[in-house]
CSV table of C-alpha atoms in Angstrom, one decimal:
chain,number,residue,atom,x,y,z
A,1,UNK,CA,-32.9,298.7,-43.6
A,2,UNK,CA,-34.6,301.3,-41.3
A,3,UNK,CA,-37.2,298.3,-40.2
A,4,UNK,CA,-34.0,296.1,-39.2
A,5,UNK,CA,-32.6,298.7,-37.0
A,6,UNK,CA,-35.9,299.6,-35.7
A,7,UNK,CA,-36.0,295.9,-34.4
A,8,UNK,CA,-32.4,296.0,-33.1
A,9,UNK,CA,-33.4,299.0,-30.9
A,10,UNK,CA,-36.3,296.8,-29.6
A,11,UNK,CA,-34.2,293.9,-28.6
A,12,UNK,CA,-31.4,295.8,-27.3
A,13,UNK,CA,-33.3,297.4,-24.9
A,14,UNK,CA,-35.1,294.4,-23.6
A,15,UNK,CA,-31.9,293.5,-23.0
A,16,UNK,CA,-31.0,296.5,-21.0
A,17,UNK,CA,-34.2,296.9,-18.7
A,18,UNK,CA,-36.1,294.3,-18.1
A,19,UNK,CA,-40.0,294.6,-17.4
A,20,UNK,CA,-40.4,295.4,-14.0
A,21,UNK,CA,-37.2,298.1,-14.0
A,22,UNK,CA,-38.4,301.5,-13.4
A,23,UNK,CA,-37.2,304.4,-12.7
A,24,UNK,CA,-36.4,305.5,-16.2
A,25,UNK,CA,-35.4,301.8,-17.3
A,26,UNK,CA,-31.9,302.5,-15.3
A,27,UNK,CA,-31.1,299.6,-12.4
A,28,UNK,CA,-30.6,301.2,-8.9
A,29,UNK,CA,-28.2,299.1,-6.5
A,30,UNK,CA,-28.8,299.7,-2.9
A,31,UNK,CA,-25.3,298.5,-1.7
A,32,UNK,CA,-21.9,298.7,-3.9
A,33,UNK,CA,-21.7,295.5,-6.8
A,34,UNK,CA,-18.7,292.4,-6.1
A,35,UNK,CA,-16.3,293.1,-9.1
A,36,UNK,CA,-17.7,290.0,-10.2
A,37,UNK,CA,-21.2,291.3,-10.3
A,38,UNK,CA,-20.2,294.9,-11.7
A,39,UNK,CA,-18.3,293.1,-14.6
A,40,UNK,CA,-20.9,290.3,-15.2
A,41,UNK,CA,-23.9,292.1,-14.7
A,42,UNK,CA,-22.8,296.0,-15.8
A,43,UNK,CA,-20.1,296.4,-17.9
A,44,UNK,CA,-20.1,293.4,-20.3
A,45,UNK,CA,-23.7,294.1,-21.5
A,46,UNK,CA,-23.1,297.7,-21.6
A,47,UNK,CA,-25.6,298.3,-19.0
A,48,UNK,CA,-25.9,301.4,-16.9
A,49,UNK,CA,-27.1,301.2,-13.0
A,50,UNK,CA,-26.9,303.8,-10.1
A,51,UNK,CA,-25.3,302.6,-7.1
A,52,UNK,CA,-26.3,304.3,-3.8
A,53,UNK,CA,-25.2,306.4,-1.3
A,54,UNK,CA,-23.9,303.5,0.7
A,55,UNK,CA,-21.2,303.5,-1.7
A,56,UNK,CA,-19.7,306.7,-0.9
A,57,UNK,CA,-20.9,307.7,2.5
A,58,UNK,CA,-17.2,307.3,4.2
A,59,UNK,CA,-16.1,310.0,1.8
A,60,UNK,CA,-15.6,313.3,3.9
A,61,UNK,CA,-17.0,315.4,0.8
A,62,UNK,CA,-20.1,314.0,2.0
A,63,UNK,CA,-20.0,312.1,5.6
A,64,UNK,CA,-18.5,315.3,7.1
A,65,UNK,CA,-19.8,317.5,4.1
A,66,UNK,CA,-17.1,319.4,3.6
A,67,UNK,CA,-18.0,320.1,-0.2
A,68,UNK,CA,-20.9,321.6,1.0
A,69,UNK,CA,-19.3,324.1,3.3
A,70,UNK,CA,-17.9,327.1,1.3
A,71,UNK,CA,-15.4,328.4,4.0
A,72,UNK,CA,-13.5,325.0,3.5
A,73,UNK,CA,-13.5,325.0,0.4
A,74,UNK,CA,-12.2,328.3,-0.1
A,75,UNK,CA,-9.9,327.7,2.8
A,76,UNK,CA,-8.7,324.3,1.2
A,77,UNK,CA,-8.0,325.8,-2.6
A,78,UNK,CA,-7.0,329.7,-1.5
A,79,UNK,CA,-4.0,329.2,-2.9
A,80,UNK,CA,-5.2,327.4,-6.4
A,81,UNK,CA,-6.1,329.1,-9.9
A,82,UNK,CA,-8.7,326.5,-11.5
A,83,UNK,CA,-9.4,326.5,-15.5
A,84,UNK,CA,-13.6,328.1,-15.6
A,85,UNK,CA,-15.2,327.5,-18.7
A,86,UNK,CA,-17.5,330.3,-19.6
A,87,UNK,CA,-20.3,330.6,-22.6
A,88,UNK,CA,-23.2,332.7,-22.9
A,89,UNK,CA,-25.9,330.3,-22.0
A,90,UNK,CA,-24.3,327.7,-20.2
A,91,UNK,CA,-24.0,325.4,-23.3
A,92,UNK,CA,-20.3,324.4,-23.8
A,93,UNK,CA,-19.2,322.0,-26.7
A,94,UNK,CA,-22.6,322.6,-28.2
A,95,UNK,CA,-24.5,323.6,-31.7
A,96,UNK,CA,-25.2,326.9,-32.0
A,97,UNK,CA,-26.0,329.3,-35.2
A,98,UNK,CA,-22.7,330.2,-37.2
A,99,UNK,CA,-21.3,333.5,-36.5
A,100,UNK,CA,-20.4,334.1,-40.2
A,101,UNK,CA,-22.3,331.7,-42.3
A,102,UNK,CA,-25.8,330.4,-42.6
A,103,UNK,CA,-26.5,326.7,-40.6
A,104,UNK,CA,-24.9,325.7,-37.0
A,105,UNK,CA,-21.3,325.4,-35.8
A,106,UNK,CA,-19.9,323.3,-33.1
A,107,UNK,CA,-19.1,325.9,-29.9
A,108,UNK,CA,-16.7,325.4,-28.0
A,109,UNK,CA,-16.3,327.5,-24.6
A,110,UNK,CA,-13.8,330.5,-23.6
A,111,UNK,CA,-11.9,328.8,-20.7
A,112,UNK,CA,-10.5,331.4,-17.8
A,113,UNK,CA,-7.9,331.1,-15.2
A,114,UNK,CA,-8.7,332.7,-11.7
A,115,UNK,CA,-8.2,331.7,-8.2
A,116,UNK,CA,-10.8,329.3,-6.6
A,117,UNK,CA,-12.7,331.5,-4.6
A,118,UNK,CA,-13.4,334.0,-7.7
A,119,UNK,CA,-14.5,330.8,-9.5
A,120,UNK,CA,-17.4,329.9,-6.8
A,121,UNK,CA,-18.7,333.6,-6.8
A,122,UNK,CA,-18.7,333.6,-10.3
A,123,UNK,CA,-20.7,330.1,-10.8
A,124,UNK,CA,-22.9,331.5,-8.2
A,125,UNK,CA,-23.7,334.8,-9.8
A,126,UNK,CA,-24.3,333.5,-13.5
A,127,UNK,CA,-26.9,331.3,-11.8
A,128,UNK,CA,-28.7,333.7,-12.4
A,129,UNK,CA,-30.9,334.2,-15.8
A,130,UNK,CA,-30.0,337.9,-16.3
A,131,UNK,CA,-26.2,337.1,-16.5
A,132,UNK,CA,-25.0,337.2,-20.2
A,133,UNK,CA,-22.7,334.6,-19.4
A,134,UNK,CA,-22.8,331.2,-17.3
A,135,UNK,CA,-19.3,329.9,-15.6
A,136,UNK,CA,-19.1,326.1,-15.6
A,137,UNK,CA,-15.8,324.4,-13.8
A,138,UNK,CA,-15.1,321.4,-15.8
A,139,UNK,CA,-11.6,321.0,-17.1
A,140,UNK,CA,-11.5,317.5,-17.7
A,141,UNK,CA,-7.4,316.7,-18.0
A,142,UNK,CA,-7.6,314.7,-14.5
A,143,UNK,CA,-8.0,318.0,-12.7
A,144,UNK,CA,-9.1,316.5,-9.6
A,145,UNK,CA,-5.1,315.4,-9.2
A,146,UNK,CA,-4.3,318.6,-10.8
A,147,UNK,CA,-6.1,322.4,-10.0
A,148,UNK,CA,-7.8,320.6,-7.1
A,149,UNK,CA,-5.1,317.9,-5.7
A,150,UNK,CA,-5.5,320.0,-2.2
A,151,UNK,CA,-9.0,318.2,-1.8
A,152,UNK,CA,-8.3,314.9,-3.3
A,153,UNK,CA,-8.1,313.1,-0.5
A,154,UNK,CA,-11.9,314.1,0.6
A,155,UNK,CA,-12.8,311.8,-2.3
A,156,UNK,CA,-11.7,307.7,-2.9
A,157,UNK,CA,-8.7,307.9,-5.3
A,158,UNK,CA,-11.0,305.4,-7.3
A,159,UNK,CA,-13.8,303.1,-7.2
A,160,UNK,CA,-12.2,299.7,-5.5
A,161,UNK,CA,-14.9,297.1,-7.0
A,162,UNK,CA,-14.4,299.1,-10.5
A,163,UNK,CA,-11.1,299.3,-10.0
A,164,UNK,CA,-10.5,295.3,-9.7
A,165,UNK,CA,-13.5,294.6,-12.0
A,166,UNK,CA,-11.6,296.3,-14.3
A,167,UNK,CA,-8.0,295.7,-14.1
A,168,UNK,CA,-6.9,299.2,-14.4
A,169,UNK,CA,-6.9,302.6,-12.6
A,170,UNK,CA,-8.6,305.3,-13.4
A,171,UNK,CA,-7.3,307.3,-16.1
A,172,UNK,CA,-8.5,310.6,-15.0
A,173,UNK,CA,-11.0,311.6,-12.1
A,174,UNK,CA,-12.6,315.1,-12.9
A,175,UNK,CA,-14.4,317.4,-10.6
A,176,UNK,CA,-17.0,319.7,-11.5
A,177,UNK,CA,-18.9,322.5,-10.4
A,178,UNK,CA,-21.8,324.0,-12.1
A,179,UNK,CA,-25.5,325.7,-12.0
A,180,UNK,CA,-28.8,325.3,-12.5
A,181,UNK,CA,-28.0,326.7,-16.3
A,182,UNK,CA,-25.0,324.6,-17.1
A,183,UNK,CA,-26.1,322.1,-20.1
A,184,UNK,CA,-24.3,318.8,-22.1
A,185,UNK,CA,-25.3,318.4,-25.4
A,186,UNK,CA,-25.8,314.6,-26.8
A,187,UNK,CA,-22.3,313.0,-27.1
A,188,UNK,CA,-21.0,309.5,-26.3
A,189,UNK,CA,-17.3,309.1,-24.3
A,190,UNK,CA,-14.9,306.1,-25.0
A,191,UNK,CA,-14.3,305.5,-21.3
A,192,UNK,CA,-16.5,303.7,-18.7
A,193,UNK,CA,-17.2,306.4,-16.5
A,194,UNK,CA,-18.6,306.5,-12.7
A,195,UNK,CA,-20.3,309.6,-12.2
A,196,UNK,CA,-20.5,310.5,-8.5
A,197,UNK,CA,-22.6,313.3,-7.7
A,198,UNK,CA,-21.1,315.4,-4.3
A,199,UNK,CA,-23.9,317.8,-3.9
A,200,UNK,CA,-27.0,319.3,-6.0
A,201,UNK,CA,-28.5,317.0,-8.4
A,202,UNK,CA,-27.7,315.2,-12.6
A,203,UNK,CA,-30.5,314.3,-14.8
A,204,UNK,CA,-29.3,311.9,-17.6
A,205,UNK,CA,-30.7,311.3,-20.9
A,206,UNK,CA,-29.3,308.1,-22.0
A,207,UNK,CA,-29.0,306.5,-25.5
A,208,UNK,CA,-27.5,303.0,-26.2
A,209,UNK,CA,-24.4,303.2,-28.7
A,210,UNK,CA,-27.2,300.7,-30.7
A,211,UNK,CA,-29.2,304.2,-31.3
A,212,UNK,CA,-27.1,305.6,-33.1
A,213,UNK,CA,-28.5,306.6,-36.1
A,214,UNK,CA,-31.5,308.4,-33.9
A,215,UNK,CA,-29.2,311.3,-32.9
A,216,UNK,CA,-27.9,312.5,-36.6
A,217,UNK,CA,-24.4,312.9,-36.4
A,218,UNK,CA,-23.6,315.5,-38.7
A,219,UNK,CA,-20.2,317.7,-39.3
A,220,UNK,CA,-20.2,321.1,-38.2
A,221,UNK,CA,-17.3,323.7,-38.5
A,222,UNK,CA,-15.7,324.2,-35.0
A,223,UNK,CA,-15.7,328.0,-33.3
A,224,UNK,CA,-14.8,329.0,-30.0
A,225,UNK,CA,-15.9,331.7,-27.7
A,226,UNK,CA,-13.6,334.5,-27.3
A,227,UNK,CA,-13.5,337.3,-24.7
A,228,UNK,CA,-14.5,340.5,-26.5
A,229,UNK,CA,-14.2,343.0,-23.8
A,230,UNK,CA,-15.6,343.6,-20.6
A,231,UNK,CA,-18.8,345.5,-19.8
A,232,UNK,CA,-19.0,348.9,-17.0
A,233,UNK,CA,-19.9,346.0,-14.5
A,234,UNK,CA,-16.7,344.2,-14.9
A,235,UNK,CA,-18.7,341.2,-16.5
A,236,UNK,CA,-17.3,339.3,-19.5
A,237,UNK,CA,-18.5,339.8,-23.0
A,238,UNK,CA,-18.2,336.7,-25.4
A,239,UNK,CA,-18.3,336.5,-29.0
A,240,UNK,CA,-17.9,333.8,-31.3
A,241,UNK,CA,-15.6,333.0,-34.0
A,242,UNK,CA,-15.0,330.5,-36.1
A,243,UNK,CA,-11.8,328.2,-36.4
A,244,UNK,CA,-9.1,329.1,-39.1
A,245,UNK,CA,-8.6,327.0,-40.7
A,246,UNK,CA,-12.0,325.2,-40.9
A,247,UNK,CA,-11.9,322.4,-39.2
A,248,UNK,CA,-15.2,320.0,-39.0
A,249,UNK,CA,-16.3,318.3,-35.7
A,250,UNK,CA,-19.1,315.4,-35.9
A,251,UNK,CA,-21.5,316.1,-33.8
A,252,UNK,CA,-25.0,314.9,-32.4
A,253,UNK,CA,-27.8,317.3,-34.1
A,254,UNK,CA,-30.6,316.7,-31.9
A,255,UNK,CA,-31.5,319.1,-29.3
A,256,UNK,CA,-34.3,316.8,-26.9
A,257,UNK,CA,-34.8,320.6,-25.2
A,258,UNK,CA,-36.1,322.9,-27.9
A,259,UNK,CA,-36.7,326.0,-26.9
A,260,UNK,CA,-39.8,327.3,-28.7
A,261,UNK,CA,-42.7,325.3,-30.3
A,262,UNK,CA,-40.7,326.8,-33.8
A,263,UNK,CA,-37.9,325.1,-32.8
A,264,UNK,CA,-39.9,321.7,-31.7
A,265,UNK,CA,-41.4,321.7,-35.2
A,266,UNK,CA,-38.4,321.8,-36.8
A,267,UNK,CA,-36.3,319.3,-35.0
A,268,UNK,CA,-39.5,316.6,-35.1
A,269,UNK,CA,-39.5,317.1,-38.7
A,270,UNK,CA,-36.0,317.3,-39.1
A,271,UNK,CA,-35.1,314.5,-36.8
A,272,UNK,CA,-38.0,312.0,-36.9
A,273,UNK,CA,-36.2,308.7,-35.5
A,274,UNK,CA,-35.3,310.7,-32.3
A,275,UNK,CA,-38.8,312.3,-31.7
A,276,UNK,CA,-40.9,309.7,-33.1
A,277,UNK,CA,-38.8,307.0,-31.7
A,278,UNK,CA,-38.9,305.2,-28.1
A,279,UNK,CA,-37.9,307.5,-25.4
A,280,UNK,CA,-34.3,307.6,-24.0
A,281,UNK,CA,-33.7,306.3,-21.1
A,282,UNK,CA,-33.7,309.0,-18.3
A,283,UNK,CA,-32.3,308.9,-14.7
A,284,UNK,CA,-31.3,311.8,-12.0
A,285,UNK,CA,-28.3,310.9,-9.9
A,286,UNK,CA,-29.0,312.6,-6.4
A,287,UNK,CA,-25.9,313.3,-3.9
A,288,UNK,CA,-23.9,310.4,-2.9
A,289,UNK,CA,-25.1,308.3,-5.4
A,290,UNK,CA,-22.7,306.8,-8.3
A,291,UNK,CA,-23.8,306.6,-12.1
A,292,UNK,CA,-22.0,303.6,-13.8
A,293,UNK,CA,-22.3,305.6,-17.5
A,294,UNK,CA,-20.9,302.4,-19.7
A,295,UNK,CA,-18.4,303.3,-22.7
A,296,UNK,CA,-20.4,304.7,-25.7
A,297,UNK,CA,-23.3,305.7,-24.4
A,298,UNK,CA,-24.6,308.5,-25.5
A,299,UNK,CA,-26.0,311.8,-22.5
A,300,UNK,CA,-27.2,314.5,-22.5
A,301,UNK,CA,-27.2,316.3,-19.1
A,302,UNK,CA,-28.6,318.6,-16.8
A,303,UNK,CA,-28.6,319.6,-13.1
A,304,UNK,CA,-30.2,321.1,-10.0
A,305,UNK,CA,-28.2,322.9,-7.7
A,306,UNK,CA,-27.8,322.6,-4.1
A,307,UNK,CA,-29.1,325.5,-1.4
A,308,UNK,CA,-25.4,326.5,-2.2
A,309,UNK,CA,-26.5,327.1,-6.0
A,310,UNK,CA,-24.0,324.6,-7.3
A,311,UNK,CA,-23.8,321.2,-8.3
A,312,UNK,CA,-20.8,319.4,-7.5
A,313,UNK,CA,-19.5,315.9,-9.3
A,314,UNK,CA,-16.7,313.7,-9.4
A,315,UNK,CA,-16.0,311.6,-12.2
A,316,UNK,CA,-13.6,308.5,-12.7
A,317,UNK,CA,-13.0,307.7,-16.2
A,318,UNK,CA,-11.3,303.8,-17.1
A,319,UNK,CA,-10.2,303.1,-20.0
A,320,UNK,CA,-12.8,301.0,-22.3
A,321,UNK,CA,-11.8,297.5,-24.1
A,322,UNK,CA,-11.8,297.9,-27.5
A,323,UNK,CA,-13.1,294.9,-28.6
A,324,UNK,CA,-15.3,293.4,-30.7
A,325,UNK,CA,-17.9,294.8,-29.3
A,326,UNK,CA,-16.3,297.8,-30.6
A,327,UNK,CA,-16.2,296.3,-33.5
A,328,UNK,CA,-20.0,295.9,-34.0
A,329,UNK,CA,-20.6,299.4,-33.2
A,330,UNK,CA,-17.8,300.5,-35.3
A,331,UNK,CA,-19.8,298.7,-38.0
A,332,UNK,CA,-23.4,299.7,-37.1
A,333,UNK,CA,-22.4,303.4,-37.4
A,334,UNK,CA,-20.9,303.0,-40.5
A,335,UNK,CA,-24.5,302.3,-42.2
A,336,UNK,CA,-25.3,305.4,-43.2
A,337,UNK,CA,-29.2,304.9,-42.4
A,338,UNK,CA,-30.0,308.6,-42.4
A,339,UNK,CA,-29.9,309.0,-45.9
A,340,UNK,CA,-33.2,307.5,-45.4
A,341,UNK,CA,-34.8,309.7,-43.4
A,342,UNK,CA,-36.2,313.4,-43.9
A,343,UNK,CA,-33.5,316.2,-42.5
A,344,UNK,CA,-33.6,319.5,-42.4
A,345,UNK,CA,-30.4,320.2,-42.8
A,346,UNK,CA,-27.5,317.8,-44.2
A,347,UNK,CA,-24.8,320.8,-43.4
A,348,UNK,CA,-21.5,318.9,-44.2
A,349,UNK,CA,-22.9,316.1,-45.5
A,350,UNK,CA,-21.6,315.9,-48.9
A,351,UNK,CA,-18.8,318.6,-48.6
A,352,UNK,CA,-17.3,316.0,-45.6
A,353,UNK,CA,-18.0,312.2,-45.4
A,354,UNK,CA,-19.9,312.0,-41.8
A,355,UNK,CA,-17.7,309.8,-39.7
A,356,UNK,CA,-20.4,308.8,-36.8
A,357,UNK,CA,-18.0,310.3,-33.8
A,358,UNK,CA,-19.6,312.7,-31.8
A,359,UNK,CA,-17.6,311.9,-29.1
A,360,UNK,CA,-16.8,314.5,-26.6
A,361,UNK,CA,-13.4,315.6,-24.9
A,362,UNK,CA,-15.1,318.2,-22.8
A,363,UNK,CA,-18.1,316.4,-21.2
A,364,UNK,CA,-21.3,316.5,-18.7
């Protein structure tokens, strides 16, 4: 079984970058698709592709780079209180060790209202590695139309040739504003997503939904961060607690950063078709430029900040067909080929049948 899989990961990705695609095996388009093209070539193979700058250059967040100037942005959102999510190492919706029991939970972060301009000093300031916490805007419940609806209109309202390619409007566009320390764990979306990167930088590690079986989908039990108190320098103190009444969240178990050669051992033994297999496919989206992220991919991301400090994104999620495409994935995941494989740790294996989800409502 392992062997068949093995060769549907080869074929797949043939299928997805050709020889003589570099660049991380990710397409780059130097002018905006036809709907025609973006549906023909992009969305029904399930293929991603960067799009340039060209595509975005008449919005004023970045001809007349407004994002880029703090004054207006303060000046634009003085009035606004925005959702800042807030964790103690930048890792939101992420594995972490289980503040009551032995193995990992699934963390998710301590979300704080304050007005706009508290948000950017704060995202600034736990930029920096000696800050116990790291402040990461990213409410995704359409907050572009929502917190942020004074700047929407320095943005398109969607992507036109997505848009008609399509047949739908966005769902929900997102904005987001981060640091150098603000980390996505491995998780897949059921939307196809244009990523459009403002300012700063987004490195992508990229998975086809065909690859499953590479990222261990396990169930963890869910905690949350909580605010504990506040230290003499006014800064936030977290702690972590763990959801009553257990609930279990599926979740990716492979971390592709470890921290410590410790950690590396233990993840390439515990995880051998991730680090032993083919590498993911890896891109960096620089400003201006537009990630077409197709539905069930899985990403893992990180970013560079710009001389600001901050990364800035936009993101447009449509909804995904579920067809039978779908279907076949649905059906993939269902084999359960990990039994086969050496792991670690099996944490809710047998006390919860491992639906392969690991799908994320709190993204990138």
């Amino acid at each position: 079984m392992e062997e068949s899989v093995r060769g549907l990961w080869t074929e797949a990705r043939e299928l997805i970058a050709p020889v003589g695609i570099d660049s991380g095996g990710v397409e780059k388009l130097e002018s905006p698709p036809t709907p025609l093209q973006f549906i023909r070539d992009y969305v029904s193979p399930n293929k991603p592709v960067i799009i340039s700058s060209a595509a975005t250059r008449h919005w004023p967040a970045i001809s007349r780079t407004l994002w880029s100037d703090d004054a207006y942005l303060r000046r634009a959102l003085s009035s606004r209180s925005v959702s800042v999510h807030l964790t103690p190492d930048g890792r939101a919706d992420a594995l972490v060790p289980s503040p009551s029991k032995s193995g990992l939970c699934f963390a998710s972060a301590f979300v704080q209202s304050m007005d706009f301009s508290e948000a950017m000093q704060l995202i600034e300031a736990t930029g920096e590695e000696s800050s116990p916490v790291v402040a990461y805007a990213q409410q995704q419940d359409d907050c572009l139309r929502g917190e942020y609806e004074a700047v929407v209109g320095d943005v398109d309202a969607h992507i036109p040739w997505a848009t008609e390619a399509l047949g739908c409007l966005p769902e929900a566009v997102n904005l987001w504003i981060g640091n150098a320390r603000s980390h996505t764990s491995y998780h897949k979306d059921h939307y196809e997503n244009l990523y459009a990167v403002i300012t700063g930088e987004k490195h992508f590690l990229l998975l086809p939904p065909t690859e499953v079986h590479r990222l261990y989908v396990r169930n963890y039990p869910a905690a949350h961060y909580i605010s504990s108190s506040k230290d003499n320098g006014g800064e936030v103190k977290l702690e972590l607690e763990l959801e009553e009444p257990e609930k279990m969240v599926p979740w990716c178990s492979v971390d592709p950063y470890p921290a410590s050669d410790e950690i590396i051992a233990e993840q390439s033994s515990s995880f051998p078709l991730y680090f032993n297999g083919p590498k993911p496919f890896q891109c960096t989206v620089r400003a201006g430029e537009i990630l077409y992220l197709p539905s069930m991919w899985f990403h893992h991301v990180t970013q560079s900040p710009d001389d600001n400090g901050r990364t800035i994104a936009v993101n447009y999620w449509y909804d995904m067909q579920f067809d039978m495409k779908y279907a076949y994935y649905s059906f993939l995941q269902s084999i359960n080929l990990n039994r086969l494989s050496p792991v670690a740790s099996k944490q809710g294996e047998d006390k919860h049948d491992t639906k392969q989800n690991c799908s994320s409502s709190n993204p990138d």
